[in-house]
Amino acid sequence: MVELKPNRPRWRQVYEIIRGRIETGVYAPGAKIPTVLELVAEFQIANVTAQKVYRKLREEGLIYTEPGMGSFVVEEESDPLQS
């Protein structure tokens, strides 16, 4: 369990942690990321808080969700001029 600071919005802290994991490659492009329930358990947050984290990650184009499959890190598009 990750301990969150009481003086900052919980969703923002979790969002920053997950975004950091994506940016550093802990969650590689194309990789499935933890489910909402797994985030709830890891960070001891409400389901609605975890959903807000995923909504923000989707809005920023960092993840996409396949219904019934889960959420995945967006794979960078290859530049055809550099191939």
XYZ file of C-alpha atoms in Angstrom:
83
model
C 0.000 0.000 0.000
C 1.240 3.476 -0.926
C 0.715 6.143 1.712
C -0.842 9.339 0.388
C -0.362 12.811 1.849
C -3.420 14.166 3.655
C -3.007 17.758 2.427
C -3.354 17.025 -1.332
C -6.264 15.620 -3.342
C -5.995 11.831 -3.307
C -6.972 11.449 -6.970
C -4.191 13.871 -8.006
C -1.547 11.976 -6.021
C -2.588 8.616 -7.471
C -2.780 10.117 -10.957
C 0.783 11.462 -10.612
C 2.043 8.074 -9.403
C 0.415 6.157 -12.275
C 1.524 8.751 -14.827
C 5.068 8.469 -13.445
C 4.949 4.702 -13.803
C 3.903 5.111 -17.433
C 6.581 7.726 -18.166
C 9.366 5.657 -16.587
C 8.322 2.448 -18.325
C 7.092 0.561 -15.264
C 3.942 0.241 -17.379
C 5.354 -0.163 -20.882
C 3.554 0.914 -24.074
C 0.814 -1.602 -24.820
C 0.909 -3.021 -21.286
C -2.233 -3.575 -19.295
C -2.381 -1.381 -16.208
C -4.006 -2.282 -12.887
C -7.776 -2.380 -12.708
C -9.847 0.141 -10.787
C -10.269 -2.412 -7.997
C -6.502 -2.977 -7.855
C -5.944 0.779 -7.515
C -8.572 0.909 -4.770
C -6.688 -1.805 -2.882
C -3.172 -0.436 -3.479
C -3.928 3.168 -2.539
C -6.876 2.670 -0.176
C -9.039 5.042 -2.214
C -12.697 5.039 -3.188
C -13.810 3.439 -6.446
C -14.979 6.811 -7.769
C -11.518 8.282 -7.018
C -9.813 5.535 -9.025
C -12.246 6.107 -11.890
C -11.341 9.812 -11.868
C -7.650 8.874 -12.176
C -8.364 6.714 -15.237
C -10.586 9.390 -16.792
C -7.753 11.935 -16.504
C -5.200 9.486 -17.959
C -7.547 8.815 -20.903
C -8.143 12.550 -21.444
C -4.394 13.054 -21.686
C -4.034 10.231 -24.180
C -1.835 8.115 -21.921
C -4.167 5.109 -21.725
C -7.118 3.627 -23.548
C -9.755 1.247 -22.282
C -11.118 -1.810 -24.063
C -14.493 -2.747 -22.553
C -14.259 -6.144 -20.903
C -10.484 -6.262 -21.437
C -9.019 -3.513 -19.260
C -6.965 -0.362 -19.660
C -3.693 -0.222 -21.559
C -0.825 2.207 -22.040
C -1.004 3.915 -25.413
C 1.730 2.815 -27.786
C 3.644 5.618 -29.434
C 2.979 5.904 -33.134
C 6.069 5.340 -35.219
C 7.168 8.185 -37.444
C 7.202 6.897 -41.042
C 9.881 9.446 -41.962
C 12.299 7.907 -39.455
C 11.849 4.324 -40.663
